[in-house]
Amino acid sequence: MKKNLVVGAGFSGAVIANLLAAKLDETVVVIDKKEHIAGNCYDYRDENGIMIHKYGSHIFHTNSDKVWNYIRNFTEFNNYKHMVLGNIDGIITHIPFNFNTLYDVFSKEKAMKLEEKLCANFNKEAKVPILEFQKQNDEDLKELAQFVYKKIFLYYTTKQWGVAPEGVDGSVTARVPVYLSRDNGYFQDKYQGIPKDGYTKVVEKMLNHKNIEIKLNTDFKNINPSEYDRIFYTGPIDEYFDYKLGELPYRSVNFKFETFNKPYFQSNSVVNYPTSEDFTRIHEYKYYLDDKSDKTVIAKEYSENFELGKNERYYPIPKTENTELYNKYLELAKQEKNVYFLGRLGDYKYYDIDKAILRALEFFEENFGKEV
Ligand code: UDP
């Protein structure tokens, strides 16, 4: 029987461990440095019965039938559809910027004129990344684009990434395009929701197999790799190689939690602050599973640079020079025998939950020739 080591008990590690155990009937040891499973998707019910996402809001959404069919082996989902509000100079409105936002921030007359021009210039329901949206000829639309850039993207992105929108890869701001629609949804994916018992329970179920052993508070550095036939490494790829080519940069976040003796703090799960405050957004957790409590818990999200030993890695920074450094590590990775890298940290990619799961499922199918 083959013996596998999976480094990291987040979704990437849990999926691969589950498949090795359940589909190949091999033994798997899963280790994690943290004191809990589920990586940055870790959630728990607090003393008020509110499900807290320790590392910030995680909202599941996917267009992939493969991912949806797989994850539903481990949980049911509620029908939560994520919407985000923004506080723009004191006006609470919808993000992404859409036609409803247009009418919230401008007079009816101005909004109608702009809507007409937008409909004449773009396809129905078009999603236009802000850096594209700025390339307008019409003076009114040019002015609108400047408004959206300044009021939604400039300060928020500067807080989140430490640089203006032009300084980060276009794929980052394109995640929240200008949406020429009245749909206030943050995502339009076919499948959306929150796991009914939370994310930690999903990962727990994936790892609940007689062939799987979990070791928490365990550093890969203290493991003897030669005891294993294969290693699946979902930790930071630069750390695996002792940073010999340099550190891959990340952004980190710091959450300041507060509890209030009232049923609700704000009118939505997430409110962004693109024009004011030092934090980027406020999360109010009870909305996700509609938890009933006369108290509520919020977290203010502050972005900062990742520094080794000081805080956690959250976001790989998509940028040409970082991708080049990652590619050099990838070359080293290919020379390792029976060691495979995956996950947000192993692949150095800004994966959403579904993309991390899809990557692990496809990796398994390609390498072990078995359908999942
Ligand atoms: N963004 C912004 N203003 C907003 C929301 C998003 O400027 O109100 C930009 C910002 O650069 C952010 C990116 O869009 O990092 C992607 O946002 P998303 O909500 O997808 O980020 P995540 O939830 O993954 O942190």
Coordinates of C-alpha atoms and ligand atoms in Angstrom, one line a residue:
M1 CA 0.0 0.0 0.0
K2 CA 1.4 3.4 -1.0
K3 CA 2.0 6.0 1.7
N4 CA 1.2 9.6 0.9
L5 CA 2.0 12.8 2.7
V6 CA -0.3 15.8 2.2
V7 CA 1.1 19.1 3.5
G8 CA -1.7 21.5 4.3
A9 CA -5.3 20.7 5.4
G10 CA -7.1 23.4 3.4
F11 CA -9.4 22.5 0.5
S12 CA -6.6 21.6 -2.0
G13 CA -5.0 19.2 0.5
A14 CA -8.3 17.8 1.7
V15 CA -9.5 17.0 -1.8
I16 CA -6.3 15.3 -2.8
A17 CA -6.2 13.3 0.5
N18 CA -9.8 12.3 0.1
L19 CA -9.3 11.0 -3.4
L20 CA -6.1 9.1 -2.6
A21 CA -7.9 7.4 0.3
A22 CA -11.3 6.8 -1.2
K23 CA -10.5 6.2 -4.9
L24 CA -7.0 4.5 -4.7
D25 CA -7.4 3.0 -1.2
E26 CA -4.0 4.3 -0.2
T27 CA -2.9 5.6 3.2
V28 CA -2.5 9.4 3.7
V29 CA -1.0 11.4 6.4
V30 CA -2.2 15.0 6.3
I31 CA -0.2 17.6 8.3
D32 CA -0.9 21.2 9.0
K33 CA 1.1 23.9 10.8
K34 CA -2.1 25.4 12.1
E35 CA -4.1 24.1 15.1
H36 CA -7.1 23.5 12.9
I37 CA -8.1 22.0 9.5
A38 CA -9.7 23.9 6.6
G39 CA -6.9 26.5 6.0
N40 CA -8.2 30.0 5.5
C41 CA -11.7 28.7 5.0
Y42 CA -11.8 27.7 8.7
D43 CA -15.0 28.7 10.4
Y44 CA -16.5 27.9 13.8
R45 CA -19.7 28.7 15.8
D46 CA -18.9 31.2 18.6
E47 CA -20.6 31.3 22.0
N48 CA -23.5 33.2 20.5
G49 CA -24.2 30.5 17.9
I50 CA -22.8 32.7 15.1
M51 CA -20.7 31.0 12.4
I52 CA -17.5 33.0 12.2
H53 CA -15.2 32.9 9.2
K54 CA -11.9 33.4 11.0
Y55 CA -10.0 34.5 7.9
G56 CA -12.7 36.7 6.3
S57 CA -15.9 35.9 4.3
H58 CA -15.8 32.9 2.1
I59 CA -18.6 32.5 -0.4
F60 CA -18.9 29.5 -2.5
H61 CA -19.7 30.0 -6.2
T62 CA -19.0 27.9 -9.2
N63 CA -19.9 27.2 -12.8
S64 CA -18.3 23.9 -12.8
D65 CA -20.5 20.8 -12.6
K66 CA -17.5 18.7 -11.7
V67 CA -16.8 20.8 -8.6
W68 CA -20.5 21.1 -7.6
N69 CA -21.1 17.4 -7.9
Y70 CA -18.0 16.6 -5.9
I71 CA -18.5 19.0 -3.0
R72 CA -22.1 18.0 -2.5
N73 CA -20.9 14.6 -1.5
F74 CA -19.8 16.4 1.7
T75 CA -22.5 19.0 2.4
E76 CA -25.7 20.6 1.5
F77 CA -25.8 24.3 0.6
N78 CA -28.3 27.0 1.5
N79 CA -29.4 29.4 -1.3
Y80 CA -27.4 32.4 -0.1
K81 CA -26.6 34.7 -3.0
H82 CA -23.8 37.2 -2.2
M83 CA -24.4 40.9 -2.7
V84 CA -22.0 43.6 -1.6
L85 CA -22.9 47.1 -0.6
G86 CA -20.5 50.0 -0.7
N87 CA -20.4 53.2 1.3
I88 CA -19.5 55.9 -1.3
D89 CA -19.2 59.3 0.4
G90 CA -21.9 58.3 2.8
I91 CA -24.3 56.8 0.2
I92 CA -24.9 53.1 0.7
T93 CA -25.2 51.5 -2.7
H94 CA -24.4 48.4 -4.8
I95 CA -21.0 47.0 -5.8
P96 CA -20.1 46.0 -8.5
F97 CA -21.2 49.4 -10.0
N98 CA -24.4 48.6 -12.0
F99 CA -27.5 50.4 -13.1
N100 CA -28.9 50.5 -9.6
T101 CA -25.7 52.2 -8.4
L102 CA -26.0 54.7 -11.2
Y103 CA -29.4 55.8 -10.0
D104 CA -28.2 55.9 -6.3
V105 CA -25.3 58.2 -6.9
F106 CA -26.7 60.5 -9.7
S107 CA -29.9 62.5 -10.2
K108 CA -32.6 60.6 -12.1
E109 CA -32.1 62.8 -15.1
K110 CA -28.4 62.3 -15.3
A111 CA -28.6 58.5 -14.6
M112 CA -31.2 58.1 -17.4
K113 CA -29.0 59.9 -19.9
L114 CA -26.0 57.8 -18.9
E115 CA -28.0 54.5 -19.0
E116 CA -29.1 55.3 -22.5
K117 CA -25.5 56.0 -23.6
L118 CA -24.2 52.9 -21.9
C119 CA -26.9 50.8 -23.6
A120 CA -26.0 52.3 -27.0
N121 CA -22.2 51.6 -26.5
F122 CA -22.1 48.2 -24.8
N123 CA -23.9 44.9 -25.1
K124 CA -26.8 44.1 -22.8
E125 CA -25.5 42.7 -19.4
A126 CA -21.9 43.5 -20.4
K127 CA -19.3 43.1 -17.7
V128 CA -16.6 45.7 -18.3
P129 CA -13.3 45.8 -16.3
I130 CA -12.7 49.3 -15.0
L131 CA -9.4 49.6 -16.9
E132 CA -11.3 48.9 -20.1
F133 CA -14.2 51.1 -19.1
Q134 CA -11.9 54.1 -18.9
K135 CA -11.2 53.8 -22.7
Q136 CA -14.3 55.8 -23.8
N137 CA -14.7 58.5 -26.5
D138 CA -18.0 60.0 -25.3
E139 CA -17.3 62.8 -22.9
D140 CA -20.2 61.8 -20.5
L141 CA -19.1 58.2 -20.4
K142 CA -15.5 59.2 -19.9
E143 CA -16.6 61.3 -16.9
L144 CA -18.6 58.4 -15.6
A145 CA -15.6 56.1 -15.9
Q146 CA -13.5 58.5 -14.0
F147 CA -16.2 58.6 -11.3
V148 CA -16.3 54.8 -10.9
Y149 CA -12.5 54.6 -11.0
K150 CA -12.1 57.2 -8.3
K151 CA -15.1 56.3 -6.1
I152 CA -14.9 52.5 -6.2
F153 CA -11.4 51.4 -7.3
L154 CA -8.7 54.0 -6.5
Y155 CA -8.7 54.2 -2.7
Y156 CA -10.0 50.6 -2.1
T157 CA -7.3 49.1 -4.3
T158 CA -4.6 51.4 -2.7
K159 CA -5.7 50.1 0.7
Q160 CA -6.0 46.5 -0.5
W161 CA -2.8 46.2 -2.5
G162 CA -0.7 49.2 -1.5
V163 CA -0.8 50.5 -5.1
A164 CA -3.2 52.2 -7.5
P165 CA -5.3 50.0 -9.8
E166 CA -2.8 50.4 -12.7
G167 CA -0.2 48.9 -10.4
V168 CA -1.9 45.5 -10.0
D169 CA -2.6 43.0 -12.7
G170 CA -5.8 43.8 -14.7
S171 CA -7.2 40.4 -13.7
V172 CA -7.5 41.6 -10.1
T173 CA -9.8 44.6 -10.6
A174 CA -11.6 42.7 -13.5
R175 CA -13.0 40.4 -10.7
V176 CA -15.4 43.3 -9.9
P177 CA -16.3 44.7 -13.4
V178 CA -18.7 47.5 -14.1
Y179 CA -21.9 45.5 -14.7
L180 CA -24.4 46.9 -17.2
S181 CA -27.3 45.2 -15.5
R182 CA -29.9 45.6 -12.7
D183 CA -28.7 42.4 -11.1
N184 CA -27.1 43.2 -7.8
G185 CA -25.4 39.8 -7.4
Y186 CA -21.6 39.8 -6.8
F187 CA -21.4 36.5 -8.7
Q188 CA -23.5 35.2 -11.6
D189 CA -22.3 31.6 -11.3
K190 CA -24.8 28.7 -11.8
Y191 CA -24.2 27.3 -8.3
Q192 CA -23.9 29.5 -5.3
G193 CA -24.4 29.1 -1.5
I194 CA -22.9 28.5 1.9
P195 CA -22.3 25.0 3.2
K196 CA -25.1 24.4 5.8
D197 CA -22.8 23.4 8.6
G198 CA -19.9 25.6 7.5
Y199 CA -16.6 25.0 5.6
T200 CA -14.7 23.3 8.4
K201 CA -17.3 20.5 8.5
V202 CA -16.9 20.0 4.7
V203 CA -13.2 19.5 5.1
E204 CA -13.7 17.3 8.2
K205 CA -15.9 15.0 6.1
M206 CA -13.4 14.9 3.2
L207 CA -10.7 13.9 5.7
N208 CA -13.0 11.4 7.6
H209 CA -11.7 8.2 6.1
K210 CA -10.1 5.1 7.7
N211 CA -7.0 5.6 5.5
I212 CA -6.4 9.2 6.6
E213 CA -4.5 10.4 9.6
I214 CA -4.4 14.1 10.5
K215 CA -1.6 15.7 12.4
L216 CA -2.2 19.4 13.4
N217 CA 0.4 21.8 14.8
T218 CA 2.9 19.9 12.6
D219 CA 5.6 21.6 10.5
F220 CA 6.8 19.9 7.3
K221 CA 10.4 20.8 8.4
N222 CA 10.0 18.2 11.2
I223 CA 8.9 15.5 8.9
N224 CA 11.1 12.9 7.2
P225 CA 10.0 13.0 3.6
S226 CA 11.7 9.7 2.8
E227 CA 9.1 7.8 4.8
Y228 CA 6.6 8.6 2.1
D229 CA 6.1 7.4 -1.5
R230 CA 4.6 10.7 -2.6
I231 CA 4.3 14.2 -1.2
F232 CA 1.5 16.6 -2.1
Y233 CA 2.6 20.0 -1.0
T234 CA 0.0 22.8 -0.7
G235 CA 2.2 25.1 1.4
P236 CA 4.2 28.0 -0.1
I237 CA 6.4 26.8 -2.9
D238 CA 9.2 29.3 -2.0
E239 CA 9.3 28.0 1.6
Y240 CA 9.7 24.4 0.3
F241 CA 12.9 25.5 -1.4
D242 CA 14.1 27.5 1.6
Y243 CA 13.6 30.8 -0.3
K244 CA 16.8 30.1 -2.3
L245 CA 15.6 32.2 -5.2
G246 CA 14.0 34.9 -3.1
E247 CA 10.6 35.3 -1.4
L248 CA 7.4 35.3 -3.3
P249 CA 5.4 38.4 -2.1
Y250 CA 1.9 38.2 -0.7
R251 CA -0.7 40.6 0.7
S252 CA -2.0 39.8 4.2
V253 CA -5.0 40.9 6.1
N254 CA -5.8 41.6 9.7
F255 CA -9.3 41.3 11.1
K256 CA -10.5 43.3 14.0
F257 CA -13.5 41.5 15.6
E258 CA -16.2 43.3 17.5
T259 CA -19.4 42.0 19.2
F260 CA -22.5 44.2 19.6
N261 CA -25.5 43.7 21.9
K262 CA -28.0 44.2 19.1
P263 CA -29.3 41.9 16.4
Y264 CA -27.6 43.6 13.4
F265 CA -24.8 46.1 12.9
Q266 CA -25.2 46.8 9.1
S267 CA -27.8 45.9 6.5
N268 CA -25.7 43.4 4.6
S269 CA -23.0 40.7 5.1
V270 CA -20.3 42.8 3.5
V271 CA -20.1 46.6 3.2
N272 CA -17.1 48.0 1.3
Y273 CA -15.5 51.4 2.1
P274 CA -14.1 52.6 -1.2
T275 CA -13.9 56.3 -0.3
S276 CA -13.2 56.4 3.5
E277 CA -11.7 54.5 6.5
D278 CA -8.4 52.6 6.9
F279 CA -10.1 49.2 6.6
T280 CA -11.4 48.0 3.2
R281 CA -14.7 46.3 4.3
I282 CA -16.8 45.2 7.3
H283 CA -18.0 41.6 7.4
E284 CA -21.1 40.7 9.5
Y285 CA -21.2 36.9 9.8
K286 CA -24.7 36.0 10.9
Y287 CA -26.1 36.8 7.4
Y288 CA -24.4 33.8 5.8
L289 CA -26.4 31.1 7.6
D290 CA -29.1 33.4 8.8
D291 CA -28.0 32.7 12.4
K292 CA -30.4 33.8 15.1
S293 CA -28.9 35.7 18.0
D294 CA -29.6 39.0 19.9
K295 CA -25.9 39.7 19.4
T296 CA -23.9 40.2 16.2
V297 CA -20.2 39.8 15.4
I298 CA -18.4 41.9 12.8
A299 CA -14.9 42.0 11.5
K300 CA -13.1 45.1 10.0
E301 CA -10.6 44.0 7.4
Y302 CA -7.3 45.8 7.3
S303 CA -4.8 45.0 4.5
E304 CA -1.1 44.9 4.9
N305 CA 2.0 43.4 3.4
F306 CA 2.8 39.8 4.3
E307 CA 6.0 39.5 6.4
L308 CA 7.5 36.2 7.3
G309 CA 6.9 35.4 11.0
K310 CA 4.6 38.4 11.5
N311 CA 1.3 37.5 9.7
E312 CA -0.4 35.1 7.3
R313 CA -0.2 34.7 3.5
Y314 CA -3.6 35.5 2.0
Y315 CA -3.2 36.9 -1.6
P316 CA -0.5 36.0 -4.1
I317 CA 0.3 39.2 -6.0
P318 CA -0.4 38.7 -9.7
K319 CA 2.4 40.7 -11.4
T320 CA 4.9 39.8 -14.2
E321 CA 8.0 39.8 -12.0
N322 CA 6.3 37.6 -9.4
T323 CA 5.1 35.1 -12.0
E324 CA 8.7 35.0 -13.4
L325 CA 10.0 34.2 -9.9
Y326 CA 7.3 31.6 -9.4
N327 CA 8.2 30.0 -12.8
K328 CA 11.8 29.6 -11.6
Y329 CA 10.5 27.8 -8.5
L330 CA 8.3 25.7 -10.8
E331 CA 11.4 24.6 -12.7
L332 CA 12.9 23.4 -9.5
A333 CA 9.6 21.7 -8.5
K334 CA 9.7 19.7 -11.7
Q335 CA 13.0 18.2 -10.7
E336 CA 11.7 17.0 -7.4
K337 CA 10.8 13.3 -7.6
N338 CA 7.3 12.3 -6.4
V339 CA 6.6 15.8 -5.0
Y340 CA 3.6 17.7 -6.4
F341 CA 2.6 21.3 -5.7
L342 CA -0.9 22.6 -5.7
G343 CA -3.2 25.2 -4.0
R344 CA -3.1 29.0 -3.7
L345 CA 0.3 28.8 -2.0
G346 CA 1.8 25.9 -3.9
D347 CA 0.7 27.2 -7.3
Y348 CA 1.1 30.9 -6.3
K349 CA -2.4 31.6 -7.8
Y350 CA -5.3 33.8 -6.6
Y351 CA -7.7 30.8 -6.7
D352 CA -11.3 31.1 -5.4
I353 CA -12.5 28.0 -3.4
D354 CA -14.0 26.3 -6.5
K355 CA -10.8 26.8 -8.6
A356 CA -8.7 25.3 -5.9
I357 CA -11.0 22.3 -5.8
L358 CA -11.1 22.0 -9.6
R359 CA -7.3 22.1 -9.7
A360 CA -7.1 19.3 -7.2
L361 CA -9.7 17.2 -9.0
E362 CA -8.1 17.6 -12.4
F363 CA -4.7 17.0 -11.0
F364 CA -5.9 13.7 -9.6
E365 CA -7.6 12.7 -12.8
E366 CA -4.5 13.5 -14.9
N367 CA -2.0 11.8 -12.7
F368 CA -4.0 8.8 -11.6
G369 CA -6.2 8.2 -14.6
K370 CA -9.3 7.9 -12.6
E371 CA -12.5 9.9 -13.0
V372 CA -13.7 11.6 -9.9
Ligands
UDP1 N1 -12.2 46.4 -5.7 C1 -12.2 47.7 -5.5 N2 -13.3 48.3 -4.9 C2 -14.3 47.5 -4.4 C3 -14.2 46.1 -4.6 C4 -13.1 45.6 -5.2 O1 -11.3 48.5 -5.9 O2 -15.2 48.0 -3.8 C5 -11.0 45.8 -6.4 C6 -9.8 45.6 -5.5 O3 -8.6 45.9 -6.2 C7 -9.9 44.2 -5.1 C8 -10.4 43.6 -6.4 O4 -11.3 44.6 -7.0 O5 -8.7 43.6 -4.6 C9 -11.0 42.2 -6.3 O6 -12.1 42.3 -5.4 P1 -12.7 41.0 -4.7 O7 -13.9 41.4 -3.9 O8 -12.9 40.0 -5.8 O9 -11.6 40.5 -3.7 P2 -11.6 39.3 -2.6 O10 -13.0 39.2 -2.1 O11 -11.0 38.1 -3.3 O12 -10.7 39.9 -1.6

